[in-house]
Amino acid sequence: MGRVIVVQYITLDGVVEDPDGSDGTPFGGWAMRYGPEGVAGDKFRLGGMLETGVLLFGRRTWDHFAELWPTRETSFARAMNQADKAVVTSRPLPESEWTNSRAVDGPLVEWIFQTVVTQDVVVIGSGSVVHVLREHDLVDEYRLIAFPTAVTAGRRLFRDPVDLELVSSEMTGPASLTVHRVSGHTADRVRRRCPGGARRGRTRTRRRRRRRAGTHPRAPCG
């Protein structure tokens, strides 16, 4: 069984919006103020997941990456360009714009259930996608690169309380990489994702309400 892993650049006050300044926000560019060392290379330690997993993007993030990555020639850029990439989008993807890219086939939650049976899913940026996955309690792990700055504005990663377990922490250039597991996601993973599995607190209540309303798809457990 694979994992759903969210990777994000983040500030000390929890903001993940506009780290490179490309959105033109007044507070944007906070990750780039520390030079390329903070963002260059495999800072999230994805390693072999670039070969065996699938990278998941929202359309806006994919459009931005598709402008930046295809012409880069570093070893990490080649791995990114060769990786399997899936995009949550309602519009067709331009042919040959970024190799190995495809649209998510069907509803996102159902696609996640099917994909993690055999692959890790790595969500890069893509705040709207992360929000949907959190709503359905589908994120297993966060890899966060925190820069030593607070911007006091912008979209934050966590909109409501969450309990995480610290797995590791290390310096990476001017920032720090921390890996966090979502509490309760390490045991009985198949049962948690299949009908009748254990659910907790508000998540359990929200899911039961969605199921009664017919809006929460069940996992295909095979």
PDB file of N, CA, C and O in Angstrom, residues 124-194:
ATOM      1  N   ILE A 124       2.511  18.038  -4.808  1.00  0.00           N
ATOM      2  CA  ILE A 124       3.449  19.161  -4.787  1.00  0.00           C
ATOM      3  C   ILE A 124       2.667  20.467  -4.865  1.00  0.00           C
ATOM      4  O   ILE A 124       1.970  20.723  -5.859  1.00  0.00           O
ATOM      5  N   GLY A 125       2.798  21.310  -3.823  1.00  0.00           N
ATOM      6  CA  GLY A 125       2.042  22.561  -3.820  1.00  0.00           C
ATOM      7  C   GLY A 125       0.558  22.273  -3.879  1.00  0.00           C
ATOM      8  O   GLY A 125       0.023  21.526  -3.076  1.00  0.00           O
ATOM      9  N   SER A 126      -0.135  22.907  -4.846  1.00  0.00           N
ATOM     10  CA  SER A 126      -1.516  22.539  -5.192  1.00  0.00           C
ATOM     11  C   SER A 126      -2.452  22.592  -3.984  1.00  0.00           C
ATOM     12  O   SER A 126      -3.030  21.580  -3.566  1.00  0.00           O
ATOM     13  N   GLY A 127      -2.636  23.799  -3.441  1.00  0.00           N
ATOM     14  CA  GLY A 127      -3.421  23.969  -2.225  1.00  0.00           C
ATOM     15  C   GLY A 127      -4.837  23.431  -2.302  1.00  0.00           C
ATOM     16  O   GLY A 127      -5.341  22.853  -1.335  1.00  0.00           O
ATOM     17  N   SER A 128      -5.498  23.589  -3.437  1.00  0.00           N
ATOM     18  CA  SER A 128      -6.880  23.116  -3.546  1.00  0.00           C
ATOM     19  C   SER A 128      -6.944  21.599  -3.477  1.00  0.00           C
ATOM     20  O   SER A 128      -7.883  21.022  -2.907  1.00  0.00           O
ATOM     21  N   VAL A 129      -5.947  20.926  -4.053  1.00  0.00           N
ATOM     22  CA  VAL A 129      -5.896  19.462  -3.996  1.00  0.00           C
ATOM     23  C   VAL A 129      -5.643  19.006  -2.564  1.00  0.00           C
ATOM     24  O   VAL A 129      -6.297  18.087  -2.063  1.00  0.00           O
ATOM     25  N   VAL A 130      -4.698  19.641  -1.894  1.00  0.00           N
ATOM     26  CA  VAL A 130      -4.393  19.288  -0.506  1.00  0.00           C
ATOM     27  C   VAL A 130      -5.636  19.453   0.366  1.00  0.00           C
ATOM     28  O   VAL A 130      -5.931  18.615   1.232  1.00  0.00           O
ATOM     29  N   HIS A 131      -6.389  20.520   0.131  1.00  0.00           N
ATOM     30  CA  HIS A 131      -7.590  20.771   0.929  1.00  0.00           C
ATOM     31  C   HIS A 131      -8.595  19.627   0.780  1.00  0.00           C
ATOM     32  O   HIS A 131      -9.164  19.144   1.768  1.00  0.00           O
ATOM     33  N   VAL A 132      -8.806  19.164  -0.447  1.00  0.00           N
ATOM     34  CA  VAL A 132      -9.738  18.055  -0.672  1.00  0.00           C
ATOM     35  C   VAL A 132      -9.237  16.786   0.020  1.00  0.00           C
ATOM     36  O   VAL A 132     -10.012  16.074   0.681  1.00  0.00           O
ATOM     37  N   LEU A 133      -7.952  16.509  -0.099  1.00  0.00           N
ATOM     38  CA  LEU A 133      -7.404  15.301   0.521  1.00  0.00           C
ATOM     39  C   LEU A 133      -7.498  15.354   2.040  1.00  0.00           C
ATOM     40  O   LEU A 133      -7.781  14.345   2.694  1.00  0.00           O
ATOM     41  N   ARG A 134      -7.273  16.517   2.609  1.00  0.00           N
ATOM     42  CA  ARG A 134      -7.408  16.652   4.065  1.00  0.00           C
ATOM     43  C   ARG A 134      -8.858  16.490   4.493  1.00  0.00           C
ATOM     44  O   ARG A 134      -9.149  15.883   5.528  1.00  0.00           O
ATOM     45  N   GLU A 135      -9.781  17.023   3.721  1.00  0.00           N
ATOM     46  CA  GLU A 135     -11.197  16.886   4.039  1.00  0.00           C
ATOM     47  C   GLU A 135     -11.620  15.422   4.106  1.00  0.00           C
ATOM     48  O   GLU A 135     -12.509  15.058   4.879  1.00  0.00           O
ATOM     49  N   HIS A 136     -10.983  14.592   3.294  1.00  0.00           N
ATOM     50  CA  HIS A 136     -11.319  13.173   3.252  1.00  0.00           C
ATOM     51  C   HIS A 136     -10.326  12.315   4.041  1.00  0.00           C
ATOM     52  O   HIS A 136     -10.331  11.089   3.915  1.00  0.00           O
ATOM     53  N   ASP A 137      -9.472  12.956   4.845  1.00  0.00           N
ATOM     54  CA  ASP A 137      -8.535  12.243   5.716  1.00  0.00           C
ATOM     55  C   ASP A 137      -7.643  11.287   4.939  1.00  0.00           C
ATOM     56  O   ASP A 137      -7.409  10.146   5.337  1.00  0.00           O
ATOM     57  N   LEU A 138      -7.110  11.764   3.811  1.00  0.00           N
ATOM     58  CA  LEU A 138      -6.325  10.906   2.927  1.00  0.00           C
ATOM     59  C   LEU A 138      -4.826  11.194   2.964  1.00  0.00           C
ATOM     60  O   LEU A 138      -4.063  10.469   2.331  1.00  0.00           O
ATOM     61  N   VAL A 139      -4.400  12.231   3.664  1.00  0.00           N
ATOM     62  CA  VAL A 139      -2.968  12.540   3.725  1.00  0.00           C
ATOM     63  C   VAL A 139      -2.316  11.693   4.806  1.00  0.00           C
ATOM     64  O   VAL A 139      -2.769  11.661   5.950  1.00  0.00           O
ATOM     65  N   ASP A 140      -1.256  10.978   4.424  1.00  0.00           N
ATOM     66  CA  ASP A 140      -0.521  10.151   5.376  1.00  0.00           C
ATOM     67  C   ASP A 140       0.703  10.854   5.956  1.00  0.00           C
ATOM     68  O   ASP A 140       1.098  10.581   7.087  1.00  0.00           O
ATOM     69  N   GLU A 141       1.316  11.734   5.168  1.00  0.00           N
ATOM     70  CA  GLU A 141       2.604  12.291   5.567  1.00  0.00           C
ATOM     71  C   GLU A 141       2.774  13.690   4.984  1.00  0.00           C
ATOM     72  O   GLU A 141       2.332  13.964   3.856  1.00  0.00           O
ATOM     73  N   TYR A 142       3.401  14.561   5.752  1.00  0.00           N
ATOM     74  CA  TYR A 142       3.793  15.896   5.285  1.00  0.00           C
ATOM     75  C   TYR A 142       5.311  16.007   5.327  1.00  0.00           C
ATOM     76  O   TYR A 142       5.940  15.622   6.312  1.00  0.00           O
ATOM     77  N   ARG A 143       5.874  16.538   4.243  1.00  0.00           N
ATOM     78  CA  ARG A 143       7.291  16.905   4.225  1.00  0.00           C
ATOM     79  C   ARG A 143       7.347  18.411   4.009  1.00  0.00           C
ATOM     80  O   ARG A 143       7.009  18.907   2.923  1.00  0.00           O
ATOM     81  N   LEU A 144       7.762  19.125   5.043  1.00  0.00           N
ATOM     82  CA  LEU A 144       7.681  20.582   5.053  1.00  0.00           C
ATOM     83  C   LEU A 144       9.070  21.191   5.147  1.00  0.00           C
ATOM     84  O   LEU A 144       9.842  20.838   6.048  1.00  0.00           O
ATOM     85  N   ILE A 145       9.370  22.081   4.222  1.00  0.00           N
ATOM     86  CA  ILE A 145      10.610  22.846   4.303  1.00  0.00           C
ATOM     87  C   ILE A 145      10.253  24.239   4.812  1.00  0.00           C
ATOM     88  O   ILE A 145       9.600  25.023   4.119  1.00  0.00           O
ATOM     89  N   ALA A 146      10.657  24.493   6.058  1.00  0.00           N
ATOM     90  CA  ALA A 146      10.296  25.741   6.737  1.00  0.00           C
ATOM     91  C   ALA A 146      11.425  26.755   6.632  1.00  0.00           C
ATOM     92  O   ALA A 146      12.566  26.464   7.000  1.00  0.00           O
ATOM     93  N   PHE A 147      11.082  27.923   6.123  1.00  0.00           N
ATOM     94  CA  PHE A 147      12.045  29.015   6.028  1.00  0.00           C
ATOM     95  C   PHE A 147      11.910  29.921   7.249  1.00  0.00           C
ATOM     96  O   PHE A 147      10.808  30.109   7.763  1.00  0.00           O
ATOM     97  N   PRO A 148      13.029  30.486   7.706  1.00  0.00           N
ATOM     98  CA  PRO A 148      13.006  31.270   8.944  1.00  0.00           C
ATOM     99  C   PRO A 148      12.437  32.669   8.741  1.00  0.00           C
ATOM    100  O   PRO A 148      13.114  33.688   8.919  1.00  0.00           O
ATOM    101  N   THR A 149      11.174  32.709   8.346  1.00  0.00           N
ATOM    102  CA  THR A 149      10.506  33.975   8.120  1.00  0.00           C
ATOM    103  C   THR A 149       9.023  33.825   8.420  1.00  0.00           C
ATOM    104  O   THR A 149       8.474  32.718   8.327  1.00  0.00           O
ATOM    105  N   ALA A 150       8.387  34.927   8.798  1.00  0.00           N
ATOM    106  CA  ALA A 150       6.939  34.970   8.988  1.00  0.00           C
ATOM    107  C   ALA A 150       6.398  36.121   8.153  1.00  0.00           C
ATOM    108  O   ALA A 150       6.948  37.231   8.192  1.00  0.00           O
ATOM    109  N   VAL A 151       5.338  35.873   7.383  1.00  0.00           N
ATOM    110  CA  VAL A 151       4.838  36.899   6.466  1.00  0.00           C
ATOM    111  C   VAL A 151       3.492  37.470   6.886  1.00  0.00           C
ATOM    112  O   VAL A 151       3.041  38.472   6.327  1.00  0.00           O
ATOM    113  N   THR A 152       2.816  36.837   7.836  1.00  0.00           N
ATOM    114  CA  THR A 152       1.566  37.318   8.446  1.00  0.00           C
ATOM    115  C   THR A 152       0.430  37.525   7.441  1.00  0.00           C
ATOM    116  O   THR A 152      -0.533  38.231   7.738  1.00  0.00           O
ATOM    117  N   ALA A 153       0.519  36.921   6.280  1.00  0.00           N
ATOM    118  CA  ALA A 153      -0.554  37.023   5.287  1.00  0.00           C
ATOM    119  C   ALA A 153      -0.448  35.832   4.353  1.00  0.00           C
ATOM    120  O   ALA A 153       0.598  35.187   4.266  1.00  0.00           O
ATOM    121  N   GLY A 154      -1.554  35.535   3.661  1.00  0.00           N
ATOM    122  CA  GLY A 154      -1.529  34.458   2.684  1.00  0.00           C
ATOM    123  C   GLY A 154      -2.178  33.178   3.176  1.00  0.00           C
ATOM    124  O   GLY A 154      -2.511  33.035   4.356  1.00  0.00           O
ATOM    125  N   ARG A 155      -2.355  32.250   2.267  1.00  0.00           N
ATOM    126  CA  ARG A 155      -3.017  30.981   2.557  1.00  0.00           C
ATOM    127  C   ARG A 155      -2.116  30.097   3.400  1.00  0.00           C
ATOM    128  O   ARG A 155      -0.948  29.907   3.109  1.00  0.00           O
ATOM    129  N   ARG A 156      -2.701  29.533   4.431  1.00  0.00           N
ATOM    130  CA  ARG A 156      -1.965  28.640   5.318  1.00  0.00           C
ATOM    131  C   ARG A 156      -2.264  27.184   4.983  1.00  0.00           C
ATOM    132  O   ARG A 156      -3.325  26.860   4.448  1.00  0.00           O
ATOM    133  N   LEU A 157      -1.335  26.313   5.332  1.00  0.00           N
ATOM    134  CA  LEU A 157      -1.500  24.904   5.026  1.00  0.00           C
ATOM    135  C   LEU A 157      -2.633  24.289   5.823  1.00  0.00           C
ATOM    136  O   LEU A 157      -3.462  23.547   5.291  1.00  0.00           O
ATOM    137  N   PHE A 158      -2.685  24.579   7.109  1.00  0.00           N
ATOM    138  CA  PHE A 158      -3.681  23.959   7.980  1.00  0.00           C
ATOM    139  C   PHE A 158      -4.757  24.973   8.334  1.00  0.00           C
ATOM    140  O   PHE A 158      -4.492  25.972   8.996  1.00  0.00           O
ATOM    141  N   ARG A 159      -5.975  24.678   7.917  1.00  0.00           N
ATOM    142  CA  ARG A 159      -7.103  25.565   8.188  1.00  0.00           C
ATOM    143  C   ARG A 159      -7.852  25.162   9.449  1.00  0.00           C
ATOM    144  O   ARG A 159      -8.721  25.884   9.929  1.00  0.00           O
ATOM    145  N   ASP A 160      -7.569  23.966   9.960  1.00  0.00           N
ATOM    146  CA  ASP A 160      -8.195  23.481  11.183  1.00  0.00           C
ATOM    147  C   ASP A 160      -7.173  22.627  11.929  1.00  0.00           C
ATOM    148  O   ASP A 160      -6.113  22.303  11.398  1.00  0.00           O
ATOM    149  N   PRO A 161      -7.470  22.243  13.167  1.00  0.00           N
ATOM    150  CA  PRO A 161      -6.485  21.504  13.968  1.00  0.00           C
ATOM    151  C   PRO A 161      -6.107  20.175  13.343  1.00  0.00           C
ATOM    152  O   PRO A 161      -6.915  19.522  12.673  1.00  0.00           O
ATOM    153  N   VAL A 162      -4.867  19.761  13.562  1.00  0.00           N
ATOM    154  CA  VAL A 162      -4.379  18.472  13.075  1.00  0.00           C
ATOM    155  C   VAL A 162      -3.320  17.963  14.047  1.00  0.00           C
ATOM    156  O   VAL A 162      -2.548  18.751  14.595  1.00  0.00           O
ATOM    157  N   ASP A 163      -3.311  16.660  14.277  1.00  0.00           N
ATOM    158  CA  ASP A 163      -2.301  16.040  15.127  1.00  0.00           C
ATOM    159  C   ASP A 163      -1.303  15.297  14.253  1.00  0.00           C
ATOM    160  O   ASP A 163      -1.691  14.444  13.445  1.00  0.00           O
ATOM    161  N   LEU A 164      -0.023  15.626  14.417  1.00  0.00           N
ATOM    162  CA  LEU A 164       1.030  15.023  13.614  1.00  0.00           C
ATOM    163  C   LEU A 164       2.085  14.397  14.521  1.00  0.00           C
ATOM    164  O   LEU A 164       2.258  14.809  15.671  1.00  0.00           O
ATOM    165  N   GLU A 165       2.797  13.423  13.965  1.00  0.00           N
ATOM    166  CA  GLU A 165       3.921  12.797  14.665  1.00  0.00           C
ATOM    167  C   GLU A 165       5.202  13.161  13.924  1.00  0.00           C
ATOM    168  O   GLU A 165       5.300  12.959  12.712  1.00  0.00           O
ATOM    169  N   LEU A 166       6.173  13.706  14.629  1.00  0.00           N
ATOM    170  CA  LEU A 166       7.448  14.062  14.019  1.00  0.00           C
ATOM    171  C   LEU A 166       8.258  12.803  13.740  1.00  0.00           C
ATOM    172  O   LEU A 166       8.550  12.023  14.640  1.00  0.00           O
ATOM    173  N   VAL A 167       8.630  12.619  12.467  1.00  0.00           N
ATOM    174  CA  VAL A 167       9.426  11.467  12.060  1.00  0.00           C
ATOM    175  C   VAL A 167      10.909  11.824  12.003  1.00  0.00           C
ATOM    176  O   VAL A 167      11.763  11.081  12.468  1.00  0.00           O
ATOM    177  N   SER A 168      11.220  12.992  11.417  1.00  0.00           N
ATOM    178  CA  SER A 168      12.618  13.399  11.299  1.00  0.00           C
ATOM    179  C   SER A 168      12.701  14.896  11.082  1.00  0.00           C
ATOM    180  O   SER A 168      11.722  15.546  10.683  1.00  0.00           O
ATOM    181  N   SER A 169      13.886  15.439  11.320  1.00  0.00           N
ATOM    182  CA  SER A 169      14.134  16.866  11.116  1.00  0.00           C
ATOM    183  C   SER A 169      15.595  17.043  10.750  1.00  0.00           C
ATOM    184  O   SER A 169      16.471  16.407  11.346  1.00  0.00           O
ATOM    185  N   GLU A 170      15.859  17.900   9.767  1.00  0.00           N
ATOM    186  CA  GLU A 170      17.242  18.146   9.356  1.00  0.00           C
ATOM    187  C   GLU A 170      17.356  19.519   8.718  1.00  0.00           C
ATOM    188  O   GLU A 170      16.385  20.085   8.210  1.00  0.00           O
ATOM    189  N   MET A 171      18.550  20.061   8.746  1.00  0.00           N
ATOM    190  CA  MET A 171      18.830  21.311   8.048  1.00  0.00           C
ATOM    191  C   MET A 171      18.938  21.034   6.555  1.00  0.00           C
ATOM    192  O   MET A 171      19.483  20.012   6.134  1.00  0.00           O
ATOM    193  N   THR A 172      18.412  21.938   5.751  1.00  0.00           N
ATOM    194  CA  THR A 172      18.567  21.852   4.307  1.00  0.00           C
ATOM    195  C   THR A 172      18.805  23.260   3.783  1.00  0.00           C
ATOM    196  O   THR A 172      17.878  24.042   3.603  1.00  0.00           O
ATOM    197  N   GLY A 173      20.082  23.606   3.600  1.00  0.00           N
ATOM    198  CA  GLY A 173      20.426  24.980   3.227  1.00  0.00           C
ATOM    199  C   GLY A 173      20.006  25.930   4.330  1.00  0.00           C
ATOM    200  O   GLY A 173      20.237  25.671   5.522  1.00  0.00           O
ATOM    201  N   PRO A 174      19.327  27.024   3.980  1.00  0.00           N
ATOM    202  CA  PRO A 174      18.931  28.004   4.986  1.00  0.00           C
ATOM    203  C   PRO A 174      17.649  27.634   5.718  1.00  0.00           C
ATOM    204  O   PRO A 174      17.196  28.376   6.597  1.00  0.00           O
ATOM    205  N   ALA A 175      17.040  26.502   5.365  1.00  0.00           N
ATOM    206  CA  ALA A 175      15.750  26.108   5.928  1.00  0.00           C
ATOM    207  C   ALA A 175      15.885  24.781   6.656  1.00  0.00           C
ATOM    208  O   ALA A 175      16.979  24.239   6.812  1.00  0.00           O
ATOM    209  N   SER A 176      14.753  24.247   7.095  1.00  0.00           N
ATOM    210  CA  SER A 176      14.745  22.944   7.757  1.00  0.00           C
ATOM    211  C   SER A 176      13.669  22.073   7.134  1.00  0.00           C
ATOM    212  O   SER A 176      12.568  22.539   6.832  1.00  0.00           O
ATOM    213  N   LEU A 177      13.999  20.803   6.937  1.00  0.00           N
ATOM    214  CA  LEU A 177      13.038  19.831   6.429  1.00  0.00           C
ATOM    215  C   LEU A 177      12.558  18.985   7.596  1.00  0.00           C
ATOM    216  O   LEU A 177      13.350  18.350   8.289  1.00  0.00           O
ATOM    217  N   THR A 178      11.262  18.982   7.815  1.00  0.00           N
ATOM    218  CA  THR A 178      10.665  18.110   8.821  1.00  0.00           C
ATOM    219  C   THR A 178       9.682  17.171   8.136  1.00  0.00           C
ATOM    220  O   THR A 178       8.937  17.568   7.237  1.00  0.00           O
ATOM    221  N   VAL A 179       9.714  15.928   8.554  1.00  0.00           N
ATOM    222  CA  VAL A 179       8.790  14.922   8.039  1.00  0.00           C
ATOM    223  C   VAL A 179       7.829  14.568   9.160  1.00  0.00           C
ATOM    224  O   VAL A 179       8.250  14.239  10.278  1.00  0.00           O
ATOM    225  N   HIS A 180       6.542  14.650   8.865  1.00  0.00           N
ATOM    226  CA  HIS A 180       5.503  14.392   9.861  1.00  0.00           C
ATOM    227  C   HIS A 180       4.538  13.343   9.348  1.00  0.00           C
ATOM    228  O   HIS A 180       4.106  13.396   8.202  1.00  0.00           O
ATOM    229  N   ARG A 181       4.196  12.394  10.211  1.00  0.00           N
ATOM    230  CA  ARG A 181       3.146  11.435   9.928  1.00  0.00           C
ATOM    231  C   ARG A 181       1.844  11.921  10.546  1.00  0.00           C
ATOM    232  O   ARG A 181       1.854  12.499  11.635  1.00  0.00           O
ATOM    233  N   VAL A 182       0.737  11.658   9.884  1.00  0.00           N
ATOM    234  CA  VAL A 182      -0.566  11.987  10.454  1.00  0.00           C
ATOM    235  C   VAL A 182      -0.905  10.950  11.516  1.00  0.00           C
ATOM    236  O   VAL A 182      -0.847   9.740  11.258  1.00  0.00           O
ATOM    237  N   SER A 183      -1.224  11.395  12.704  1.00  0.00           N
ATOM    238  CA  SER A 183      -1.494  10.487  13.813  1.00  0.00           C
ATOM    239  C   SER A 183      -2.617   9.520  13.460  1.00  0.00           C
ATOM    240  O   SER A 183      -3.650   9.904  12.919  1.00  0.00           O
ATOM    241  N   GLY A 184      -2.376   8.231  13.776  1.00  0.00           N
ATOM    242  CA  GLY A 184      -3.384   7.213  13.538  1.00  0.00           C
ATOM    243  C   GLY A 184      -3.336   6.594  12.160  1.00  0.00           C
ATOM    244  O   GLY A 184      -4.120   5.700  11.857  1.00  0.00           O
ATOM    245  N   HIS A 185      -2.414   7.042  11.289  1.00  0.00           N
ATOM    246  CA  HIS A 185      -2.363   6.520   9.930  1.00  0.00           C
ATOM    247  C   HIS A 185      -1.329   5.425   9.746  1.00  0.00           C
ATOM    248  O   HIS A 185      -1.111   4.977   8.636  1.00  0.00           O
ATOM    249  N   THR A 186      -0.700   4.967  10.816  1.00  0.00           N
ATOM    250  CA  THR A 186       0.341   3.954  10.662  1.00  0.00           C
ATOM    251  C   THR A 186      -0.187   2.542  10.853  1.00  0.00           C
ATOM    252  O   THR A 186       0.440   1.583  10.427  1.00  0.00           O
ATOM    253  N   ALA A 187      -1.330   2.388  11.524  1.00  0.00           N
ATOM    254  CA  ALA A 187      -1.857   1.052  11.815  1.00  0.00           C
ATOM    255  C   ALA A 187      -3.105   0.774  10.992  1.00  0.00           C
ATOM    256  O   ALA A 187      -3.953   1.632  10.807  1.00  0.00           O
ATOM    257  N   ASP A 188      -3.191  -0.476  10.535  1.00  0.00           N
ATOM    258  CA  ASP A 188      -4.402  -0.960   9.864  1.00  0.00           C
ATOM    259  C   ASP A 188      -4.790  -0.059   8.704  1.00  0.00           C
ATOM    260  O   ASP A 188      -5.933   0.363   8.567  1.00  0.00           O
ATOM    261  N   ARG A 189      -3.842   0.211   7.817  1.00  0.00           N
ATOM    262  CA  ARG A 189      -4.053   1.165   6.737  1.00  0.00           C
ATOM    263  C   ARG A 189      -5.161   0.724   5.787  1.00  0.00           C
ATOM    264  O   ARG A 189      -5.967   1.544   5.353  1.00  0.00           O
ATOM    265  N   VAL A 190      -5.205  -0.566   5.457  1.00  0.00           N
ATOM    266  CA  VAL A 190      -6.217  -1.021   4.515  1.00  0.00           C
ATOM    267  C   VAL A 190      -7.609  -0.852   5.099  1.00  0.00           C
ATOM    268  O   VAL A 190      -8.517  -0.373   4.450  1.00  0.00           O
ATOM    269  N   ARG A 191      -7.783  -1.226   6.376  1.00  0.00           N
ATOM    270  CA  ARG A 191      -9.098  -1.113   7.003  1.00  0.00           C
ATOM    271  C   ARG A 191      -9.533   0.338   7.095  1.00  0.00           C
ATOM    272  O   ARG A 191     -10.708   0.666   6.949  1.00  0.00           O
ATOM    273  N   ARG A 192      -8.577   1.260   7.331  1.00  0.00           N
ATOM    274  CA  ARG A 192      -8.924   2.676   7.424  1.00  0.00           C
ATOM    275  C   ARG A 192      -9.460   3.204   6.106  1.00  0.00           C
ATOM    276  O   ARG A 192     -10.313   4.075   6.064  1.00  0.00           O
ATOM    277  N   ARG A 193      -8.959   2.679   4.984  1.00  0.00           N
ATOM    278  CA  ARG A 193      -9.366   3.203   3.690  1.00  0.00           C
ATOM    279  C   ARG A 193     -10.532   2.434   3.083  1.00  0.00           C
ATOM    280  O   ARG A 193     -10.997   2.771   2.017  1.00  0.00           O
ATOM    281  N   CYS A 194     -10.989   1.365   3.760  1.00  0.00           N
ATOM    282  CA  CYS A 194     -12.054   0.549   3.201  1.00  0.00           C
ATOM    283  C   CYS A 194     -13.316   0.693   4.038  1.00  0.00           C
ATOM    284  O   CYS A 194     -13.260   1.101   5.188  1.00  0.00           O
TER     285      CYS A 194
END
